[in-house]
Amino acid sequence: MSAATCSALPAAAARYASSSSASSAFSARARAVFAGNPASRRRLAPPQHKNGGRCPGASPGAAGAVVVVPTTRAVIAPAPERSVVPARSDAELRAEEALLAGDDSTGTIAGFTKREWSCIQTPARYLGNEFGAMHKDWDSAEVRFTMAYPEIYEVGASNLGHVVLYTILNRQEGMLCDRSYLPGDDMCELLKAKDRRLFAVESKRPLAHFDAVGMSLAYELGAVNLLEMMHLSGIPITAKERDDTPTETWDVDNGSWPLIFIGGPTATSNPEPVADFVDFVCIGDGEDIMPEIGECLKRCKREKLNREETLFRLATEVDGVYAPRFYDSPPGWGGAVFPIREGVPPRIRRRVSTPDPMAQIGLVPYVSTVHDRLTVEIRRGCTRGCRFCQPGMLTRPARDVEPEIVIAAVEKGMRDTGYNEFSLLSLSCSDYLALPAVGLMIKNKLKDDNVTLSLPSQRIDRFDDSIANILGGAGKTGLTFAPEAGTQRLRDIINKGLTNDELLNGVQTAYDRGWRNVKLYFMVGLPGETDADVLGIAETVQWLIKTVAGKKNKKKDELTLTLTLSNFTPKPHTPFQWHSVSTDEFERKGELLKQAIKKVKGVKANFTSVRISAMEDFIGRGDRALCDVIRRSWELGAHKDTWWDGQDSSFKAFDQAIEEAGLTWKYRQTADGEWDVLAKLGDAAYRGQGEGGKGRIDRGALSDERLDAPLPWDHIDTGIEKWWLKADLQKALEGITVPDCSHSGICTECGVCGDEFGENVVAEVPPIPVFGGQYQPDGRKAQRLRFRFTKDGKESFIGHLDTLRLLERAARRAALPVSMTRSPFSSRPRISTAMALSLGASSECEMMEIILTERRDPEEVRASLSNQLPAGMRITEVEELDINYLNGKVLETMNDLLTSAEFLVHVAVPGAVARPGVSSGVGEAPSWDVEGGGAYFDAGKNGDGIPDADVSADEEEDAEEAATAAAAFAAEAEAAANVTPEDWRRWVAATLAKTSYKITKKSKKGNSRQVDLRPQLLELEYLDQDAVTAALAGKQVPIPPTLQPGTALLRFKGEYTGAGGLSVEGMAKVLGSGAGGMEMQVLHAHRTAIHLSANKPPGVDAETKLWLDNMCRAEAFMAIERQWEPVKGTNNRGHMGGDEKHNRIDNHRDYRKD
């Protein structure tokens, strides 16, 4: 993007607030406040570093400027040119942002217009209106947190820990907790174009307004996303930069920066690679530590402490808080960390909390998330002792949740959330010994509710008929097991505790119970692995397929296996933390395995990237020296999902960052496989005690001194002693397995159990109940109800499929007995809507039908369902309909009867309104960013909006294009200002006079066909100002009551059938043709009516007519005979039988002759 374009983008308050185009983005109240101020404003973006600022793909230019490199992003629409105004002060800026957060008086949300929200992919990610979202009063909260998950919404909103901490903090008096997520590329561009910072979804406040911003670090490569979140929030990247007023009281309300903290498994394992970026780290479980942090911050704010003293209080008063600023990593100590301020603990103890399933019930997103179901934790911690497994070492001791609590939580959760699927969560669900009993109890209780259970992690040696019964039924989930290694020898080395017979029995049980595909997880590069072990993976899966299923005549009866083959990555705090494997060896073994698997029929294999595994290892076991690497690689564009969508560019950025930091030698140690800790495997001198203990790798004359070297994570006290890890490594060398202490009762002396971390808790196993059978869909149809409801406000940005899911869950929460389809594959509730509504459009007439299995009072159903719907979806009426015609045929659906729909459409000619900050679609667009500002731009020394830098030939060309575009927009705006109501009437009349308007449509398969839109345009009317006022009365729509020049409100009726119809955008195309080829812009559409035709009773064919005639004739005869029998003088009461000579009908005919 050129300098000229950039100068047009900043939202200069006074000029913007006074412009006509700003009316839809600012209320009158906000415009009155944003008058500008000559006081200087402190930059809210991080200072420049190395390449002059944060710009993916940018490189240093002259005078520190950024040379722009085009990247694939959402297209930024150029904004109208604005004059330069004085910058605002901190206080004024905060006031502006606070007003924007709550300003929706003219249809804006978080300061973005309806058009801009409609250009965003899945805008419901950012609305904060989910079922269960908590909106606490901002001013009454003494401490304000935001949980900023450094992944996109679909990942973060389904993370159990994220939801639990959000719930717990909002339960605390005087504390507020909002949420934020890493935005998509389109939202990033919109934030930049509108000069806005990343905000929390509930309050819409910028993250810089909160006292503390917490982020979860669950994955090594996610470290760059932490920096991206801070950058988008306008918060300085490093802790040192945020402490820019060290002597002043820490007070975010008066301009101090929030405290940035992290938690999660990777943060607990080794926080040093990100230590420079955070103020403190939460080590271990968060349920207990987070309220303690909140209470400590309350005291610090009351005492008006500065930033450093506030962090010192946290580090000394809250157990489990690690503040990196009070520790140092001196050279020559292998990255080890030591305290540099008296009073802080030399080692930070991991926090251990008891899981509370009731706190895990709450948020129900409106969009489909990664784990779109209720999740209830049944066990925390694992004592299996797999030597490669970091979570198993970091979560000890094992703590079972009481079965009664699990059952109650699932019942309450399914009732309160409306989910139809739930998951029981643990590192190893099968180690929760009460699982068969608990699972069957839940299954029996919810048997009639079409509920599906999934188990994310199971041990194959404990998969039996009881577990199969739990998982079976409607919507049967997939099965995944983790043998980890292909040979028994290697499984013993890693202490997997799994035999070939147990592996076979588990897969056989799955096959016998109906599963035809099973997923298996293996690792390559484990310590002690040989080529025979690698080939053993292929041999094992071939043996399983042949033994379990054999040769089948039908393809549907064959067993198929899906393999995930990962590269082993050593993790801190495990017995294998000293080990490494070269990338060349990974690639060689991977190719060896690929060739072997190709020969096995029925196997699909997925291999993970060797380079990603190497980078995970490099960061995961790194020290503070890696902070510069992570920052520089982020500056060069490594962030978000580029690890998978753009591996080459991400690795290029990391390679360059590693080289600039002078750490190439360190990365080479990782990539080349510095040390195979089991290299002596098979050497008799190193096996067993031998020669009075001299043959051990962990101690004695032949011990390896590298095992005693200090490590960057030694200051994290997980409870497991380092000597125990070395001893367990020795057992791996000898192929000795270690039992599960929580179930065997044999203590392995790891050091965890005690007063500080607690003891193993194993729940008493209840008796397994009798299995009540699988769910059988209830397809009865007792009542059919049709509802009309609105869809406006924030709910207008919920997509059609998400709306259907929302309605289904609302019906579940309302406990309505909804009839189900009887599909053999997936039973669905009989809930349907009349027609889809475009994203961003509002409506007052949406229609929905629900068929119930038992009769209910329609008004009671309406009331109970209304209580479960969001504010923008209000049920306005309900009516009861017949289900079948008299002959038993089902009445037509709304889709069958649909004929047309009416809309109020707010349209504009080009130039009438400001272009949105981001336009829909993705293409090649330049990235412009100076001085680290995702939301701020360099105005230049002379204030002309052009940064002070040399301009290359390409930039001059961009500047020319931008100037041309700006001139064209100015011309359009001038023309739009001269458009009169007569022009609109003339264009409407010309449109209606058209006989044809054909367009070319392409199917999903690429087939083209001609479609004539004109016959589908049934009515089109221009509304004058009086009609506009009347049409908008009482409606909650983002359409101004007084229309600005160049815009109009139209009443539009289009043809719609079950096969499709004329959309609002299609109408705009036809209208544009009537206006001489002008490209009309749809600002908003509001649906006012959906028209259905009358029901069409089935016609009567000749055979049916004859049957009905005979039926009527017979009924008539019987009616007469019941009244009179002339021969005998008695009432025959309809007897149709004959006497000696005639039947009764013949007798009646004879009577008529007489």
PDB file of N, CA and C in Angstrom, residues 844 874 904 1023 1025-1037 1039-1042 1049 1051 1086 1088:
ATOM      1  N   GLU A 844     -38.118  -9.491  10.550  1.00  0.00           N
ATOM      2  CA  GLU A 844     -39.191  -9.482  11.541  1.00  0.00           C
ATOM      3  C   GLU A 844     -40.183 -10.611  11.298  1.00  0.00           C
ATOM      4  N   ARG A 874     -36.811 -12.970  18.811  1.00  0.00           N
ATOM      5  CA  ARG A 874     -38.008 -12.895  19.642  1.00  0.00           C
ATOM      6  C   ARG A 874     -39.167 -13.547  18.914  1.00  0.00           C
ATOM      7  N   LEU A 904     -37.320  -4.542   3.010  1.00  0.00           N
ATOM      8  CA  LEU A 904     -36.929  -3.140   2.945  1.00  0.00           C
ATOM      9  C   LEU A 904     -35.432  -3.140   2.706  1.00  0.00           C
ATOM     10  N   LEU A1023     -39.429   4.576  -1.681  1.00  0.00           N
ATOM     11  CA  LEU A1023     -40.148   5.176  -0.568  1.00  0.00           C
ATOM     12  C   LEU A1023     -39.651   6.593  -0.327  1.00  0.00           C
ATOM     13  N   GLN A1025     -39.627  10.235   1.982  1.00  0.00           N
ATOM     14  CA  GLN A1025     -39.247  10.375   3.384  1.00  0.00           C
ATOM     15  C   GLN A1025     -40.388  10.028   4.338  1.00  0.00           C
ATOM     16  N   ASP A1026     -41.608  10.405   3.994  1.00  0.00           N
ATOM     17  CA  ASP A1026     -42.739  10.062   4.862  1.00  0.00           C
ATOM     18  C   ASP A1026     -42.930   8.559   4.913  1.00  0.00           C
ATOM     19  N   ALA A1027     -42.800   7.903   3.777  1.00  0.00           N
ATOM     20  CA  ALA A1027     -42.953   6.448   3.741  1.00  0.00           C
ATOM     21  C   ALA A1027     -41.815   5.761   4.479  1.00  0.00           C
ATOM     22  N   VAL A1028     -40.626   6.351   4.415  1.00  0.00           N
ATOM     23  CA  VAL A1028     -39.485   5.794   5.147  1.00  0.00           C
ATOM     24  C   VAL A1028     -39.759   5.844   6.645  1.00  0.00           C
ATOM     25  N   THR A1029     -40.234   6.984   7.117  1.00  0.00           N
ATOM     26  CA  THR A1029     -40.529   7.130   8.540  1.00  0.00           C
ATOM     27  C   THR A1029     -41.553   6.102   8.992  1.00  0.00           C
ATOM     28  N   ALA A1030     -42.591   5.911   8.176  1.00  0.00           N
ATOM     29  CA  ALA A1030     -43.628   4.941   8.530  1.00  0.00           C
ATOM     30  C   ALA A1030     -43.105   3.515   8.471  1.00  0.00           C
ATOM     31  N   ALA A1031     -42.281   3.221   7.465  1.00  0.00           N
ATOM     32  CA  ALA A1031     -41.781   1.851   7.293  1.00  0.00           C
ATOM     33  C   ALA A1031     -40.835   1.450   8.414  1.00  0.00           C
ATOM     34  N   LEU A1032     -40.059   2.408   8.936  1.00  0.00           N
ATOM     35  CA  LEU A1032     -39.053   2.077   9.948  1.00  0.00           C
ATOM     36  C   LEU A1032     -39.588   2.171  11.375  1.00  0.00           C
ATOM     37  N   ALA A1033     -40.819   2.647  11.522  1.00  0.00           N
ATOM     38  CA  ALA A1033     -41.381   2.838  12.858  1.00  0.00           C
ATOM     39  C   ALA A1033     -41.426   1.520  13.617  1.00  0.00           C
ATOM     40  N   GLY A1034     -40.810   1.498  14.797  1.00  0.00           N
ATOM     41  CA  GLY A1034     -40.840   0.308  15.646  1.00  0.00           C
ATOM     42  C   GLY A1034     -39.900  -0.802  15.242  1.00  0.00           C
ATOM     43  N   LYS A1035     -39.109  -0.585  14.224  1.00  0.00           N
ATOM     44  CA  LYS A1035     -38.201  -1.639  13.755  1.00  0.00           C
ATOM     45  C   LYS A1035     -36.785  -1.405  14.282  1.00  0.00           C
ATOM     46  N   GLN A1036     -36.122  -2.485  14.658  1.00  0.00           N
ATOM     47  CA  GLN A1036     -34.746  -2.407  15.139  1.00  0.00           C
ATOM     48  C   GLN A1036     -33.806  -2.753  13.991  1.00  0.00           C
ATOM     49  N   VAL A1037     -33.554  -1.770  13.160  1.00  0.00           N
ATOM     50  CA  VAL A1037     -32.727  -1.980  11.977  1.00  0.00           C
ATOM     51  C   VAL A1037     -31.682  -0.879  11.896  1.00  0.00           C
ATOM     52  N   ILE A1039     -30.798   1.320   9.876  1.00  0.00           N
ATOM     53  CA  ILE A1039     -31.097   2.221   8.765  1.00  0.00           C
ATOM     54  C   ILE A1039     -31.460   3.565   9.366  1.00  0.00           C
ATOM     55  N   PRO A1040     -30.770   4.641   9.000  1.00  0.00           N
ATOM     56  CA  PRO A1040     -31.063   5.947   9.595  1.00  0.00           C
ATOM     57  C   PRO A1040     -32.457   6.424   9.200  1.00  0.00           C
ATOM     58  N   PRO A1041     -33.177   7.091  10.119  1.00  0.00           N
ATOM     59  CA  PRO A1041     -34.533   7.550   9.797  1.00  0.00           C
ATOM     60  C   PRO A1041     -34.553   8.630   8.726  1.00  0.00           C
ATOM     61  N   THR A1042     -33.448   9.381   8.624  1.00  0.00           N
ATOM     62  CA  THR A1042     -33.331  10.382   7.564  1.00  0.00           C
ATOM     63  C   THR A1042     -32.195   9.964   6.648  1.00  0.00           C
ATOM     64  N   LEU A1049     -34.393   4.053   0.322  1.00  0.00           N
ATOM     65  CA  LEU A1049     -35.026   2.876   0.923  1.00  0.00           C
ATOM     66  C   LEU A1049     -36.065   2.360  -0.052  1.00  0.00           C
ATOM     67  N   ARG A1051     -38.828  -0.769  -1.218  1.00  0.00           N
ATOM     68  CA  ARG A1051     -39.617  -1.949  -0.847  1.00  0.00           C
ATOM     69  C   ARG A1051     -39.538  -2.915  -2.012  1.00  0.00           C
ATOM     70  N   HIS A1086     -33.769  -5.773   5.211  1.00  0.00           N
ATOM     71  CA  HIS A1086     -34.622  -6.183   6.327  1.00  0.00           C
ATOM     72  C   HIS A1086     -35.841  -6.895   5.750  1.00  0.00           C
ATOM     73  N   THR A1088     -39.438  -8.276   5.665  1.00  0.00           N
ATOM     74  CA  THR A1088     -40.690  -7.900   6.312  1.00  0.00           C
ATOM     75  C   THR A1088     -41.792  -8.941   6.154  1.00  0.00           C
TER      76      THR A1088
END
